[in-house]
Each structure stands twice: as C-alpha cells, then as structure tokens.
Amino acid sequence: MKSKEIITHSAAETKRLGKILAEEILKTKSEGALIIGMEGDLGSGKTSFIQGMAKGLGIKGKITSPTFVILKKYKIPKTVRCLYHIDCYRVQADDLIDLGFKEIAENPQNIIVIEWAERAKKILKNTPRIKFEHLGEDKRKIIL
C-alpha cells in the first residue's frame, strides 16, 4: 500500500484525522484483530490521533496515554468490539506477551493501537504503521 503524508496544523486537525480513520475502520471487516503501530517522538501527536480515533469509534470520556498502566481497554458502543490502547514506551515485546497481547490480537473484534510500536518490533513484524513527526508548536507530519 502506498503511504500518504498529511500535515496537520493543530491538535484538533490531528484528532479529526484519527476520527476519519476510525470511521473507515468501522466500515471494514477483518479476519483478525486490526493492529496499528504508531511511531514518533514525545509530543508528535500520537495520543491526539488516538483521541480522535476513540471519538470516531463512539467512545466517550477522556482518553489519555497509558504510559504508566501500559494498556487501556475501551468498549466501542453499540458493537461487540473493543479498542485497546497500548503504550510501549516503558516496555518491550516480551512484556506485551506477558500482558496477554497474543490473546487480544487473536480476537477479530479488537482494534489495537500501539504507541511506540518500534519498541515491540519482535511481535509487530507486519503491522501497518502510522508515523508522526513534530514540525513546530502545533504542526505535525503524519505518514499513513
């Protein structure tokens, strides 16, 4: 698949892009869990993007990065699906396996979004990636 580069000029635009992606995800069927890896430095827009995705999936409430708890699970309203938000900043691939990642990934109802995916390359070999780059105070480059 050909990558697409998008420049956003605010956190709101980054969230809107995440929302659009999530709405498309809900329209598609998959045989296994949908796993998306996210890469980028601190402050590059990963969490804002996931906040937009959560909104696009119909999830209400505050979405924060699970840096210290590592994994957060959100029920997607009016479906049997769940969004798993994982932050690998403080963990490696083996730690994810210990947290039950394989079981989560086997369920086709799950949407799994992983921040700092480069830290878990061992178990995310063929996972599509979204790359984030900080270009200025509010400006971000997002490569889908």
Short mmCIF file of N, CA and C in Angstrom, two decimals:
data_model
loop_
_atom_site.label_atom_id
_atom_site.label_comp_id
_atom_site.label_asym_id
_atom_site.label_seq_id
_atom_site.Cartn_x
_atom_site.Cartn_y
_atom_site.Cartn_z
N MET A 1 0.83 -1.17 0.00
CA MET A 1 0.00 0.00 0.00
C MET A 1 0.89 1.25 0.00
N LYS A 2 0.52 2.21 -0.80
CA LYS A 2 1.29 3.45 -0.91
C LYS A 2 1.03 4.33 0.32
N SER A 3 2.10 4.90 0.86
CA SER A 3 1.91 5.77 2.03
C SER A 3 1.43 7.15 1.60
N LYS A 4 0.80 7.82 2.55
CA LYS A 4 0.26 9.16 2.31
C LYS A 4 0.76 10.06 3.43
N GLU A 5 1.28 11.23 3.06
CA GLU A 5 1.80 12.18 4.03
C GLU A 5 0.79 13.32 4.20
N ILE A 6 0.45 13.60 5.45
CA ILE A 6 -0.51 14.66 5.76
C ILE A 6 0.11 15.60 6.79
N ILE A 7 -0.06 16.89 6.58
CA ILE A 7 0.41 17.89 7.54
C ILE A 7 -0.82 18.42 8.28
N THR A 8 -0.76 18.39 9.61
CA THR A 8 -1.83 19.00 10.41
C THR A 8 -1.25 20.23 11.10
N HIS A 9 -2.11 21.20 11.37
CA HIS A 9 -1.66 22.46 11.93
C HIS A 9 -2.18 22.72 13.34
N SER A 10 -2.84 21.72 13.93
CA SER A 10 -3.35 21.86 15.29
C SER A 10 -3.67 20.47 15.84
N ALA A 11 -3.79 20.40 17.15
CA ALA A 11 -4.20 19.13 17.77
C ALA A 11 -5.59 18.75 17.28
N ALA A 12 -6.45 19.73 17.07
CA ALA A 12 -7.81 19.45 16.58
C ALA A 12 -7.78 18.80 15.21
N GLU A 13 -6.90 19.25 14.32
CA GLU A 13 -6.78 18.63 13.00
C GLU A 13 -6.25 17.21 13.11
N THR A 14 -5.28 16.99 14.00
CA THR A 14 -4.74 15.65 14.21
C THR A 14 -5.83 14.72 14.72
N LYS A 15 -6.63 15.20 15.66
CA LYS A 15 -7.75 14.40 16.19
C LYS A 15 -8.76 14.10 15.09
N ARG A 16 -9.04 15.09 14.25
CA ARG A 16 -10.02 14.91 13.17
C ARG A 16 -9.54 13.82 12.21
N LEU A 17 -8.25 13.78 11.92
CA LEU A 17 -7.69 12.74 11.06
C LEU A 17 -7.87 11.36 11.70
N GLY A 18 -7.62 11.26 13.00
CA GLY A 18 -7.84 10.00 13.71
C GLY A 18 -9.30 9.58 13.67
N LYS A 19 -10.20 10.54 13.80
CA LYS A 19 -11.64 10.26 13.76
C LYS A 19 -12.04 9.71 12.40
N ILE A 20 -11.53 10.31 11.34
CA ILE A 20 -11.85 9.85 9.98
C ILE A 20 -11.37 8.42 9.78
N LEU A 21 -10.15 8.12 10.22
CA LEU A 21 -9.63 6.76 10.10
C LEU A 21 -10.51 5.77 10.85
N ALA A 22 -10.90 6.11 12.06
CA ALA A 22 -11.73 5.21 12.88
C ALA A 22 -13.07 4.95 12.21
N GLU A 23 -13.67 5.97 11.63
CA GLU A 23 -14.95 5.79 10.96
C GLU A 23 -14.81 4.83 9.78
N GLU A 24 -13.69 4.88 9.08
CA GLU A 24 -13.43 3.95 7.98
C GLU A 24 -13.21 2.53 8.51
N ILE A 25 -12.51 2.43 9.62
CA ILE A 25 -12.26 1.12 10.23
C ILE A 25 -13.57 0.43 10.57
N LEU A 26 -14.52 1.18 11.12
CA LEU A 26 -15.81 0.60 11.49
C LEU A 26 -16.57 0.05 10.29
N LYS A 27 -16.29 0.56 9.10
CA LYS A 27 -16.98 0.11 7.89
C LYS A 27 -16.38 -1.16 7.30
N THR A 28 -15.17 -1.53 7.75
CA THR A 28 -14.48 -2.67 7.15
C THR A 28 -14.58 -3.90 8.05
N LYS A 29 -14.50 -5.04 7.41
CA LYS A 29 -14.49 -6.31 8.15
C LYS A 29 -13.07 -6.85 8.09
N SER A 30 -12.64 -7.47 9.18
CA SER A 30 -11.31 -8.08 9.19
C SER A 30 -11.41 -9.48 9.77
N GLU A 31 -10.47 -10.32 9.35
CA GLU A 31 -10.46 -11.70 9.84
C GLU A 31 -9.83 -11.81 11.21
N GLY A 32 -8.93 -10.93 11.52
CA GLY A 32 -8.30 -10.92 12.83
C GLY A 32 -8.41 -9.54 13.43
N ALA A 33 -7.80 -9.37 14.56
CA ALA A 33 -7.79 -8.04 15.19
C ALA A 33 -7.09 -7.06 14.25
N LEU A 34 -7.53 -5.84 14.25
CA LEU A 34 -6.86 -4.80 13.49
C LEU A 34 -5.81 -4.18 14.41
N ILE A 35 -4.56 -4.24 14.00
CA ILE A 35 -3.46 -3.72 14.81
C ILE A 35 -2.77 -2.61 14.03
N ILE A 36 -2.62 -1.47 14.68
CA ILE A 36 -1.94 -0.32 14.07
C ILE A 36 -0.81 0.11 15.00
N GLY A 37 0.39 0.18 14.47
CA GLY A 37 1.53 0.66 15.22
C GLY A 37 1.73 2.14 14.97
N MET A 38 2.09 2.87 16.01
CA MET A 38 2.34 4.31 15.89
C MET A 38 3.76 4.60 16.34
N GLU A 39 4.45 5.40 15.53
CA GLU A 39 5.83 5.75 15.85
C GLU A 39 6.00 7.26 15.80
N GLY A 40 6.80 7.78 16.70
CA GLY A 40 7.08 9.22 16.72
C GLY A 40 7.56 9.64 18.09
N ASP A 41 8.28 10.74 18.12
CA ASP A 41 8.82 11.26 19.38
C ASP A 41 7.72 11.73 20.32
N LEU A 42 8.10 11.99 21.57
CA LEU A 42 7.17 12.58 22.53
C LEU A 42 6.62 13.88 21.95
N GLY A 43 5.32 14.08 22.09
CA GLY A 43 4.71 15.31 21.63
C GLY A 43 4.47 15.39 20.13
N SER A 44 4.59 14.26 19.43
CA SER A 44 4.44 14.30 17.97
C SER A 44 3.00 14.12 17.50
N GLY A 45 2.07 13.86 18.42
CA GLY A 45 0.66 13.79 18.05
C GLY A 45 0.00 12.43 18.15
N LYS A 46 0.73 11.43 18.63
CA LYS A 46 0.17 10.07 18.70
C LYS A 46 -1.08 10.00 19.58
N THR A 47 -1.01 10.56 20.77
CA THR A 47 -2.16 10.49 21.68
C THR A 47 -3.33 11.31 21.14
N SER A 48 -3.06 12.47 20.57
CA SER A 48 -4.15 13.27 19.98
C SER A 48 -4.85 12.48 18.88
N PHE A 49 -4.07 11.80 18.06
CA PHE A 49 -4.63 10.99 16.98
C PHE A 49 -5.54 9.90 17.54
N ILE A 50 -5.07 9.22 18.59
CA ILE A 50 -5.87 8.16 19.21
C ILE A 50 -7.12 8.74 19.86
N GLN A 51 -7.03 9.92 20.43
CA GLN A 51 -8.23 10.56 20.98
C GLN A 51 -9.27 10.77 19.88
N GLY A 52 -8.82 11.18 18.71
CA GLY A 52 -9.73 11.32 17.58
C GLY A 52 -10.29 9.99 17.13
N MET A 53 -9.45 8.96 17.12
CA MET A 53 -9.93 7.62 16.76
C MET A 53 -11.03 7.18 17.72
N ALA A 54 -10.79 7.37 19.01
CA ALA A 54 -11.78 6.96 20.01
C ALA A 54 -13.10 7.67 19.77
N LYS A 55 -13.04 8.95 19.47
CA LYS A 55 -14.27 9.70 19.18
C LYS A 55 -14.96 9.13 17.95
N GLY A 56 -14.19 8.82 16.92
CA GLY A 56 -14.75 8.25 15.70
C GLY A 56 -15.37 6.88 15.92
N LEU A 57 -14.90 6.18 16.94
CA LEU A 57 -15.46 4.87 17.29
C LEU A 57 -16.66 5.00 18.22
N GLY A 58 -16.96 6.23 18.65
CA GLY A 58 -18.10 6.47 19.53
C GLY A 58 -17.79 6.36 21.01
N ILE A 59 -16.52 6.28 21.35
CA ILE A 59 -16.11 6.15 22.75
C ILE A 59 -16.17 7.52 23.41
N LYS A 60 -16.85 7.58 24.53
CA LYS A 60 -17.00 8.84 25.29
C LYS A 60 -15.97 8.87 26.42
N GLY A 61 -15.73 10.03 26.94
CA GLY A 61 -14.83 10.14 28.09
C GLY A 61 -13.44 10.55 27.68
N LYS A 62 -12.61 10.74 28.68
CA LYS A 62 -11.24 11.22 28.47
C LYS A 62 -10.34 10.06 28.06
N ILE A 63 -9.59 10.26 27.01
CA ILE A 63 -8.63 9.26 26.54
C ILE A 63 -7.24 9.83 26.81
N THR A 64 -6.47 9.12 27.62
CA THR A 64 -5.11 9.55 27.93
C THR A 64 -4.14 8.43 27.57
N SER A 65 -2.90 8.79 27.40
CA SER A 65 -1.89 7.80 27.06
C SER A 65 -1.66 6.87 28.25
N PRO A 66 -1.64 5.56 28.00
CA PRO A 66 -1.45 4.61 29.10
C PRO A 66 0.02 4.36 29.42
N THR A 67 0.83 5.41 29.48
CA THR A 67 2.27 5.25 29.70
C THR A 67 2.58 4.45 30.96
N PHE A 68 1.87 4.69 32.04
CA PHE A 68 2.18 4.00 33.29
C PHE A 68 1.39 2.72 33.48
N VAL A 69 0.18 2.66 32.96
CA VAL A 69 -0.61 1.42 33.09
C VAL A 69 -0.37 0.50 31.90
N ILE A 70 0.25 0.98 30.86
CA ILE A 70 0.66 0.27 29.66
C ILE A 70 -0.49 -0.06 28.71
N LEU A 71 -1.62 -0.47 29.22
CA LEU A 71 -2.72 -0.89 28.35
C LEU A 71 -4.06 -0.40 28.90
N LYS A 72 -4.87 0.15 28.01
CA LYS A 72 -6.24 0.55 28.38
C LYS A 72 -7.20 -0.08 27.38
N LYS A 73 -8.32 -0.52 27.89
CA LYS A 73 -9.35 -1.15 27.06
C LYS A 73 -10.60 -0.29 27.11
N TYR A 74 -11.16 -0.02 25.93
CA TYR A 74 -12.39 0.77 25.83
C TYR A 74 -13.42 -0.02 25.02
N LYS A 75 -14.61 -0.15 25.53
CA LYS A 75 -15.71 -0.79 24.81
C LYS A 75 -16.21 0.18 23.75
N ILE A 76 -16.38 -0.32 22.53
CA ILE A 76 -16.91 0.50 21.45
C ILE A 76 -18.43 0.38 21.49
N PRO A 77 -19.13 1.49 21.73
CA PRO A 77 -20.59 1.45 21.90
C PRO A 77 -21.32 0.82 20.71
N LYS A 78 -22.42 0.15 21.02
CA LYS A 78 -23.32 -0.44 20.02
C LYS A 78 -22.65 -1.52 19.18
N THR A 79 -21.56 -2.09 19.68
CA THR A 79 -20.87 -3.19 18.99
C THR A 79 -20.37 -4.17 20.05
N VAL A 80 -19.78 -5.26 19.58
CA VAL A 80 -19.11 -6.19 20.49
C VAL A 80 -17.60 -5.96 20.44
N ARG A 81 -17.20 -4.88 19.80
CA ARG A 81 -15.78 -4.60 19.60
C ARG A 81 -15.19 -3.79 20.75
N CYS A 82 -13.85 -3.87 20.85
CA CYS A 82 -13.11 -3.10 21.85
C CYS A 82 -11.91 -2.43 21.20
N LEU A 83 -11.55 -1.26 21.73
CA LEU A 83 -10.33 -0.57 21.36
C LEU A 83 -9.33 -0.81 22.49
N TYR A 84 -8.16 -1.31 22.12
CA TYR A 84 -7.07 -1.45 23.08
C TYR A 84 -6.02 -0.40 22.73
N HIS A 85 -5.67 0.43 23.70
CA HIS A 85 -4.67 1.47 23.53
C HIS A 85 -3.47 1.03 24.36
N ILE A 86 -2.37 0.76 23.69
CA ILE A 86 -1.18 0.24 24.35
C ILE A 86 -0.03 1.23 24.16
N ASP A 87 0.74 1.44 25.21
CA ASP A 87 1.90 2.33 25.14
C ASP A 87 3.15 1.52 25.47
N CYS A 88 4.03 1.37 24.51
CA CYS A 88 5.24 0.57 24.70
C CYS A 88 6.46 1.39 25.11
N TYR A 89 6.25 2.63 25.53
CA TYR A 89 7.37 3.49 25.89
C TYR A 89 8.25 2.85 26.97
N ARG A 90 7.63 2.18 27.93
CA ARG A 90 8.37 1.60 29.06
C ARG A 90 8.47 0.08 29.00
N VAL A 91 8.05 -0.53 27.89
CA VAL A 91 8.06 -2.00 27.82
C VAL A 91 8.65 -2.48 26.49
N GLN A 92 8.92 -3.77 26.45
CA GLN A 92 9.42 -4.43 25.25
C GLN A 92 8.38 -5.48 24.81
N ALA A 93 8.65 -6.13 23.70
CA ALA A 93 7.73 -7.12 23.14
C ALA A 93 7.39 -8.22 24.14
N ASP A 94 8.38 -8.73 24.86
CA ASP A 94 8.13 -9.81 25.81
C ASP A 94 7.16 -9.39 26.92
N ASP A 95 7.24 -8.13 27.33
CA ASP A 95 6.31 -7.63 28.34
C ASP A 95 4.88 -7.65 27.82
N LEU A 96 4.69 -7.32 26.54
CA LEU A 96 3.35 -7.35 25.95
C LEU A 96 2.80 -8.77 25.93
N ILE A 97 3.65 -9.71 25.62
CA ILE A 97 3.22 -11.11 25.61
C ILE A 97 2.75 -11.51 27.01
N ASP A 98 3.50 -11.09 28.03
CA ASP A 98 3.11 -11.38 29.42
C ASP A 98 1.77 -10.74 29.79
N LEU A 99 1.42 -9.63 29.15
CA LEU A 99 0.15 -8.94 29.43
C LEU A 99 -1.02 -9.53 28.64
N GLY A 100 -0.77 -10.59 27.87
CA GLY A 100 -1.85 -11.24 27.13
C GLY A 100 -2.06 -10.70 25.73
N PHE A 101 -1.04 -10.08 25.16
CA PHE A 101 -1.19 -9.48 23.83
C PHE A 101 -1.64 -10.49 22.78
N LYS A 102 -1.07 -11.68 22.80
CA LYS A 102 -1.43 -12.67 21.77
C LYS A 102 -2.92 -12.98 21.81
N GLU A 103 -3.48 -13.12 22.99
CA GLU A 103 -4.91 -13.42 23.12
C GLU A 103 -5.75 -12.24 22.63
N ILE A 104 -5.32 -11.03 22.95
CA ILE A 104 -6.04 -9.83 22.50
C ILE A 104 -6.00 -9.76 20.97
N ALA A 105 -4.83 -10.05 20.39
CA ALA A 105 -4.64 -9.95 18.94
C ALA A 105 -5.38 -11.05 18.18
N GLU A 106 -5.71 -12.14 18.83
CA GLU A 106 -6.43 -13.23 18.16
C GLU A 106 -7.92 -12.94 18.01
N ASN A 107 -8.45 -12.00 18.76
CA ASN A 107 -9.88 -11.71 18.71
C ASN A 107 -10.17 -10.73 17.57
N PRO A 108 -10.92 -11.17 16.54
CA PRO A 108 -11.19 -10.31 15.39
C PRO A 108 -12.05 -9.09 15.72
N GLN A 109 -12.62 -9.03 16.90
CA GLN A 109 -13.44 -7.89 17.31
C GLN A 109 -12.60 -6.73 17.84
N ASN A 110 -11.31 -6.96 18.04
CA ASN A 110 -10.46 -5.95 18.68
C ASN A 110 -9.77 -5.04 17.68
N ILE A 111 -9.68 -3.78 18.05
CA ILE A 111 -8.87 -2.78 17.35
C ILE A 111 -7.77 -2.41 18.34
N ILE A 112 -6.53 -2.61 17.93
CA ILE A 112 -5.40 -2.40 18.83
C ILE A 112 -4.50 -1.31 18.25
N VAL A 113 -4.29 -0.27 19.02
CA VAL A 113 -3.42 0.83 18.59
C VAL A 113 -2.26 0.91 19.58
N ILE A 114 -1.05 0.85 19.04
CA ILE A 114 0.14 0.75 19.89
C ILE A 114 1.06 1.95 19.67
N GLU A 115 1.21 2.77 20.72
CA GLU A 115 2.18 3.86 20.68
C GLU A 115 3.57 3.28 20.95
N TRP A 116 4.58 3.87 20.33
CA TRP A 116 5.96 3.42 20.46
C TRP A 116 6.10 1.98 19.95
N ALA A 117 5.45 1.69 18.84
CA ALA A 117 5.44 0.33 18.28
C ALA A 117 6.84 -0.17 17.93
N GLU A 118 7.75 0.74 17.65
CA GLU A 118 9.11 0.33 17.31
C GLU A 118 9.78 -0.43 18.45
N ARG A 119 9.30 -0.28 19.66
CA ARG A 119 9.87 -0.98 20.81
C ARG A 119 9.37 -2.42 20.91
N ALA A 120 8.40 -2.78 20.09
CA ALA A 120 7.85 -4.15 20.12
C ALA A 120 7.92 -4.78 18.73
N LYS A 121 8.95 -4.45 17.97
CA LYS A 121 9.10 -4.95 16.59
C LYS A 121 9.00 -6.47 16.51
N LYS A 122 9.52 -7.12 17.51
CA LYS A 122 9.57 -8.58 17.52
C LYS A 122 8.20 -9.22 17.31
N ILE A 123 7.15 -8.63 17.85
CA ILE A 123 5.81 -9.22 17.71
C ILE A 123 4.91 -8.42 16.77
N LEU A 124 5.44 -7.35 16.21
CA LEU A 124 4.64 -6.50 15.32
C LEU A 124 5.26 -6.41 13.93
N LYS A 125 5.81 -7.51 13.44
CA LYS A 125 6.57 -7.51 12.20
C LYS A 125 5.81 -6.95 11.00
N ASN A 126 4.60 -7.38 10.77
CA ASN A 126 3.85 -6.97 9.58
C ASN A 126 2.72 -6.00 9.89
N THR A 127 2.85 -5.32 11.00
CA THR A 127 1.81 -4.39 11.44
C THR A 127 1.92 -3.08 10.67
N PRO A 128 0.80 -2.58 10.12
CA PRO A 128 0.85 -1.26 9.48
C PRO A 128 1.24 -0.19 10.50
N ARG A 129 1.99 0.80 10.04
CA ARG A 129 2.49 1.86 10.93
C ARG A 129 1.97 3.22 10.49
N ILE A 130 1.75 4.06 11.46
CA ILE A 130 1.50 5.47 11.23
C ILE A 130 2.65 6.21 11.91
N LYS A 131 3.33 7.05 11.15
CA LYS A 131 4.50 7.76 11.69
C LYS A 131 4.16 9.23 11.89
N PHE A 132 4.62 9.74 13.01
CA PHE A 132 4.34 11.12 13.42
C PHE A 132 5.65 11.89 13.56
N GLU A 133 5.63 13.12 13.06
CA GLU A 133 6.81 13.97 13.19
C GLU A 133 6.38 15.36 13.64
N HIS A 134 7.07 15.87 14.63
CA HIS A 134 6.81 17.19 15.21
C HIS A 134 7.51 18.22 14.33
N LEU A 135 6.75 19.11 13.68
CA LEU A 135 7.33 20.11 12.77
C LEU A 135 7.36 21.51 13.36
N GLY A 136 6.66 21.72 14.45
CA GLY A 136 6.57 23.05 15.06
C GLY A 136 5.63 22.97 16.23
N GLU A 137 5.32 24.10 16.81
CA GLU A 137 4.48 24.12 18.01
C GLU A 137 3.22 23.28 17.85
N ASP A 138 2.47 23.49 16.79
CA ASP A 138 1.24 22.73 16.56
C ASP A 138 1.26 21.94 15.26
N LYS A 139 2.28 22.09 14.47
CA LYS A 139 2.35 21.47 13.14
C LYS A 139 2.94 20.06 13.24
N ARG A 140 2.26 19.10 12.61
CA ARG A 140 2.69 17.70 12.63
C ARG A 140 2.67 17.12 11.22
N LYS A 141 3.64 16.24 10.95
CA LYS A 141 3.60 15.46 9.72
C LYS A 141 3.18 14.05 10.12
N ILE A 142 2.15 13.54 9.46
CA ILE A 142 1.63 12.21 9.76
C ILE A 142 1.70 11.40 8.47
N ILE A 143 2.38 10.27 8.54
CA ILE A 143 2.52 9.41 7.37
C ILE A 143 1.70 8.16 7.61
N LEU A 144 0.66 8.01 6.78
CA LEU A 144 -0.24 6.85 6.87
C LEU A 144 0.20 5.79 5.89
#
